[in-house]
PDB file of C-alpha atoms and ligand atoms in Angstrom:
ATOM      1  CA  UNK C   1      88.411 144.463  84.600  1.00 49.00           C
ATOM      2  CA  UNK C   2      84.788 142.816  84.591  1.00 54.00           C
ATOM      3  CA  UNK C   3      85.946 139.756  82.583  1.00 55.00           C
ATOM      4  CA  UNK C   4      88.846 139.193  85.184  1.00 55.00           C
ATOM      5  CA  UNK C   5      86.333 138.933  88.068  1.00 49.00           C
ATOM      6  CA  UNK C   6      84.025 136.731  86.103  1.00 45.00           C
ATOM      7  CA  UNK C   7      86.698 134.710  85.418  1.00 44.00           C
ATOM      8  CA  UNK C   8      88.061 134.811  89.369  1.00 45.00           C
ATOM      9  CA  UNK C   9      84.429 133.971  90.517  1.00 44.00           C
ATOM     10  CA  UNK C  10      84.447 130.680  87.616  1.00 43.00           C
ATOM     11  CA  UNK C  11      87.957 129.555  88.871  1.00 45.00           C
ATOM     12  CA  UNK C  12      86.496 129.551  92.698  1.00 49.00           C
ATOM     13  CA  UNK C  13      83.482 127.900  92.228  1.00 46.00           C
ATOM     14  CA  UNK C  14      84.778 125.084  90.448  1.00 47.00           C
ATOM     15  CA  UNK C  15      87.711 124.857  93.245  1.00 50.00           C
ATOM     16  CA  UNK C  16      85.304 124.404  95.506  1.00 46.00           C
ATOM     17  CA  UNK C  17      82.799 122.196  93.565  1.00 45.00           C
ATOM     18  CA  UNK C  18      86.365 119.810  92.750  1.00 43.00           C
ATOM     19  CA  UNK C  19      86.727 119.905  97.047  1.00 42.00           C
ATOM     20  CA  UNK C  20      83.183 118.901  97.505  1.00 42.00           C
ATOM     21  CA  UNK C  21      82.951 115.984  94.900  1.00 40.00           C
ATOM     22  CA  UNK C  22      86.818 115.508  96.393  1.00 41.00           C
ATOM     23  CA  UNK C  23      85.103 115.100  99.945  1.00 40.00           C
ATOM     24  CA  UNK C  24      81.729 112.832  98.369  1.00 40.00           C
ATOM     25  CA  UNK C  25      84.344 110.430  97.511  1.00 38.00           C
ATOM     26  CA  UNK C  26      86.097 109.919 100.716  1.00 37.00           C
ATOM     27  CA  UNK C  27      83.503 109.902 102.606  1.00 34.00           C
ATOM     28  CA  UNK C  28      81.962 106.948 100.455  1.00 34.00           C
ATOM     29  CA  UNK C  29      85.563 105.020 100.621  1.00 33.00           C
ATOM     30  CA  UNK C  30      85.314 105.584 104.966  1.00 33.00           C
ATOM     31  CA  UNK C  31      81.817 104.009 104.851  1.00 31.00           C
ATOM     32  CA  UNK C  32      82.606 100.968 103.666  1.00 35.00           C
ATOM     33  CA  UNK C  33      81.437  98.092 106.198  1.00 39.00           C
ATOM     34  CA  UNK C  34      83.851  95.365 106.167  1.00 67.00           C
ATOM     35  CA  UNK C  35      86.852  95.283 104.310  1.00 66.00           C
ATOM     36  CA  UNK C  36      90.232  93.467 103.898  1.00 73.00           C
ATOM     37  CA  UNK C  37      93.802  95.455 103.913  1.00 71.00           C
ATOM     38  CA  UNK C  38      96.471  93.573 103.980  1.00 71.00           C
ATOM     39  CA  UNK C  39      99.924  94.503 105.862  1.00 65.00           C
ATOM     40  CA  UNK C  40     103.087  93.642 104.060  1.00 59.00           C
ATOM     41  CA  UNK C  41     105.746  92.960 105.774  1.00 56.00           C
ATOM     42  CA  UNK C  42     109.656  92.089 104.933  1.00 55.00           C
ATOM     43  CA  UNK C  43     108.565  88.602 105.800  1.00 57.00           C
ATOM     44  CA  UNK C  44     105.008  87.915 105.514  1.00 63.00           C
ATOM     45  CA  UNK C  45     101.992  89.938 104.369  1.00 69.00           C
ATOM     46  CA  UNK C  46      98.934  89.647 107.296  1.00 78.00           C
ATOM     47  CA  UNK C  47      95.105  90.298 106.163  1.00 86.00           C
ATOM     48  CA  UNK C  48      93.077  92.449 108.386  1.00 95.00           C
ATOM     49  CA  UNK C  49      89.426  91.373 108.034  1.00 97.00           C
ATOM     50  CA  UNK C  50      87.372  94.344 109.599  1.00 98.00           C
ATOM     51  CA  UNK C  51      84.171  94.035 111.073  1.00 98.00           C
ATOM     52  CA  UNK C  52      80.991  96.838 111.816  1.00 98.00           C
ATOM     53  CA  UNK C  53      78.991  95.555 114.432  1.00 98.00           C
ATOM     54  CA  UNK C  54      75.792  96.643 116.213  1.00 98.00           C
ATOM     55  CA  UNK C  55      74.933  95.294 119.668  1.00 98.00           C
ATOM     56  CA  UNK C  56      71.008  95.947 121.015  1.00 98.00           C
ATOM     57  CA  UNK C  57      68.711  94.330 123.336  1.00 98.00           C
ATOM     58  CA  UNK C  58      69.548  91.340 122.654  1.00 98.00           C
ATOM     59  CA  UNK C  59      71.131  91.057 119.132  1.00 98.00           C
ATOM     60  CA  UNK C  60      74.859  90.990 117.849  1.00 98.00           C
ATOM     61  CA  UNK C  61      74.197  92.035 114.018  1.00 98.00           C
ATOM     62  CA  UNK C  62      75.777  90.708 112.351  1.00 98.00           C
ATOM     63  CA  UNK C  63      75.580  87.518 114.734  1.00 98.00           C
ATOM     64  CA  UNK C  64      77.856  85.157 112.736  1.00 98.00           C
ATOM     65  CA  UNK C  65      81.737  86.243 111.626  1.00 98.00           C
ATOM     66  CA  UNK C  66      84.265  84.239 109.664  1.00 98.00           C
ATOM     67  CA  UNK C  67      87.546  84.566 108.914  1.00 97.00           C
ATOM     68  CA  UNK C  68      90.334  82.694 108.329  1.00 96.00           C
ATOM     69  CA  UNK C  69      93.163  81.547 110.601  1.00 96.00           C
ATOM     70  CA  UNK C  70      96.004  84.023 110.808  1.00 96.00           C
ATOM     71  CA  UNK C  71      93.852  86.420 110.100  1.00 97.00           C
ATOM     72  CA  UNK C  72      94.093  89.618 112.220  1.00 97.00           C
ATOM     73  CA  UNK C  73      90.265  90.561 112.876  1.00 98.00           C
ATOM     74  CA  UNK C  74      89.430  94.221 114.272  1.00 98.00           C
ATOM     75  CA  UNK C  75      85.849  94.194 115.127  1.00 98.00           C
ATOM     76  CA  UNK C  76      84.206  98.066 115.668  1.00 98.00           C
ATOM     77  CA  UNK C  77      81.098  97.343 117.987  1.00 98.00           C
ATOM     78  CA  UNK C  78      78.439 100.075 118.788  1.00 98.00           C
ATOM     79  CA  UNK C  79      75.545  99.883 121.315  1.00 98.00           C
ATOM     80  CA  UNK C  80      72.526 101.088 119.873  1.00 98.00           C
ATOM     81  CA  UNK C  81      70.844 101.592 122.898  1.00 98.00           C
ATOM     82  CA  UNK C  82      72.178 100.378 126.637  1.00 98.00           C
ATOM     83  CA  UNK C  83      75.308  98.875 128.005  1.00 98.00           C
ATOM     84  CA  UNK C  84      75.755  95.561 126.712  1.00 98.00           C
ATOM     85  CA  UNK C  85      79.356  93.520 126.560  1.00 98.00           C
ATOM     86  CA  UNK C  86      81.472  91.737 124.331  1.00 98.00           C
ATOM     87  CA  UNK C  87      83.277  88.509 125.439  1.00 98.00           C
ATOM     88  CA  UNK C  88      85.215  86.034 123.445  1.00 98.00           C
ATOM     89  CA  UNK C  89      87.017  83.947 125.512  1.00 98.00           C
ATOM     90  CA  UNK C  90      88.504  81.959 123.028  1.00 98.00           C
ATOM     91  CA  UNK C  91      90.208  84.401 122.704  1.00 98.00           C
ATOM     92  CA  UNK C  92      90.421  86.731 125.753  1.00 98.00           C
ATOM     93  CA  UNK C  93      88.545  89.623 124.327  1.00 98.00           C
ATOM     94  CA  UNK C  94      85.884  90.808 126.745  1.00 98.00           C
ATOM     95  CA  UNK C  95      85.428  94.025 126.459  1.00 98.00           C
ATOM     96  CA  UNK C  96      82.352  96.875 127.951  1.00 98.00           C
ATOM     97  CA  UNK C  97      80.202  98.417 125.145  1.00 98.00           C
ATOM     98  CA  UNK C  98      78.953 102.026 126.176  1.00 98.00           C
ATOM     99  CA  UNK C  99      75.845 103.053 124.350  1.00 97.00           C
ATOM    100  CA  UNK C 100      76.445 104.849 120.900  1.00 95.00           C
ATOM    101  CA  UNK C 101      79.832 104.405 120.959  1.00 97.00           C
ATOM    102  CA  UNK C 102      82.196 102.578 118.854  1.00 98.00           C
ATOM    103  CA  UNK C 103      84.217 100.654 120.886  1.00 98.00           C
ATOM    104  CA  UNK C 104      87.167  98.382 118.511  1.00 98.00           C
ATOM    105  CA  UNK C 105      88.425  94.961 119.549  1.00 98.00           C
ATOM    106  CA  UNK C 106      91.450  93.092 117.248  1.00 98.00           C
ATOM    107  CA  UNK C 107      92.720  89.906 117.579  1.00 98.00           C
ATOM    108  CA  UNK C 108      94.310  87.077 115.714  1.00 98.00           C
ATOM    109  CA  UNK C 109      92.428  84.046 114.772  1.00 98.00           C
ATOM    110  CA  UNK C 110      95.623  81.941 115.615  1.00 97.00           C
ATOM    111  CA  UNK C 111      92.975  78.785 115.396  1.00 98.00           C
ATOM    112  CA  UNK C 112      90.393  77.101 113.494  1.00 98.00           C
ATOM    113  CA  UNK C 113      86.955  76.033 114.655  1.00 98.00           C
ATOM    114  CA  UNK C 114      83.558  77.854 115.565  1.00 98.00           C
ATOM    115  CA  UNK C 115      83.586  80.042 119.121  1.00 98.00           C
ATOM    116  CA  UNK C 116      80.863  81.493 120.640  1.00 98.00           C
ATOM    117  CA  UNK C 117      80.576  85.586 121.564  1.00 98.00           C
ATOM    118  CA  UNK C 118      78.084  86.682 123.863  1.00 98.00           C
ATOM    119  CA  UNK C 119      77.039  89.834 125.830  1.00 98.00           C
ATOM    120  CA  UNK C 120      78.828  89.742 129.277  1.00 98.00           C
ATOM    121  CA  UNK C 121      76.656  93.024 131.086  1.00 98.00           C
ATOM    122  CA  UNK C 122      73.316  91.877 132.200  1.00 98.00           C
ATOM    123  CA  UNK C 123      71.737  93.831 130.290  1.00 98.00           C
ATOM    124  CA  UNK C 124      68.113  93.008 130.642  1.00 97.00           C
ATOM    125  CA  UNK C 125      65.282  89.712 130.245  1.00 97.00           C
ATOM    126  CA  UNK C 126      66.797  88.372 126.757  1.00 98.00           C
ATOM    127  CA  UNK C 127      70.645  88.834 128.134  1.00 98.00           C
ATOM    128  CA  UNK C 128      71.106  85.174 128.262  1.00 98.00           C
ATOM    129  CA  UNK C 129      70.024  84.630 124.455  1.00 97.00           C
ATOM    130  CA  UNK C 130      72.350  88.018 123.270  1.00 98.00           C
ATOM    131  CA  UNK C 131      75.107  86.025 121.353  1.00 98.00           C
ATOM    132  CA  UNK C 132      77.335  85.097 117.729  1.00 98.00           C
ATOM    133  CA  UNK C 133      79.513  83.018 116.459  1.00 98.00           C
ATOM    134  CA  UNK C 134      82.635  83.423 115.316  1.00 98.00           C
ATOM    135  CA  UNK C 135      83.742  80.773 112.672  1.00 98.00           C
ATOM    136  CA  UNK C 136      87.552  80.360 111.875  1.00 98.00           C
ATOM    137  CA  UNK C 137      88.095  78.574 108.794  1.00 97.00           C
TER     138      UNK C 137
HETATM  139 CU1   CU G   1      73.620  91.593 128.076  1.00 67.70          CU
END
């Protein structure tokens, strides 16, 4: 009877030791910053070139993107500290960024060239300097 709950207890603990490293490694494949999937489709296959990006008084990190045209770009902005903006015209993104959270943009870079992003809340003394580039190769 004692060896059967020894051998219970064993079976549970590495259950849940195979769930945790389970868990380690999805969390590690979520983290990753900016990645390329690729949608198939019956006639063409799009890439999806993913961005993390932090916005603060009066940064975009990072401040220069590039992709390639027809590429499908999904940008995940945070505010680390106040209201800024995010405005692409080029593209008619322009979007408000609330502080600390994650706020995701996506839009196809139907043409090549090099476009300029910029903060579009006032958003204190260095507002005017707060922009990126987004290059389109
Ligand atoms: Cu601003």
């Amino acid at each position: 009877m004692k060896n059967y709950l020894l051998i219970g207890l064993l079976v549970a603990t590495l259950g849940v030791g195979g769930l945790y490293i389970f868990n380690q490694n999805r969390s590690v494949t979520s983290q990753e910053a900016n990645s390329t999937e690729v949608i198939s489709s019956p006639a063409s296959s799009v890439s999806v070139k993913e961005f993390t990006l932090t916005a603060k008084q009066w940064a975009f990190d990072p401040a220069t993107i590039t992709v390639k045209q027809g590429d499908k770009v999904r940008l995940k902005i945070t505010s680390l500290d106040v209201t800024h903006g995010f405005s692409l015209p080029d593209f008619n993104v322009k979007v408000d960024l609330n502080p600390n959270a994650e706020t995701v943009v996506e839009f196809t870079a139907d043409k090549t060239g090099e476009f300029t992003f910029f903060c579009s809340v006032v958003c204190g003394t260095g507002h005017n300097d707060m922009k990126g580039k987004l290059i389109v190769l």
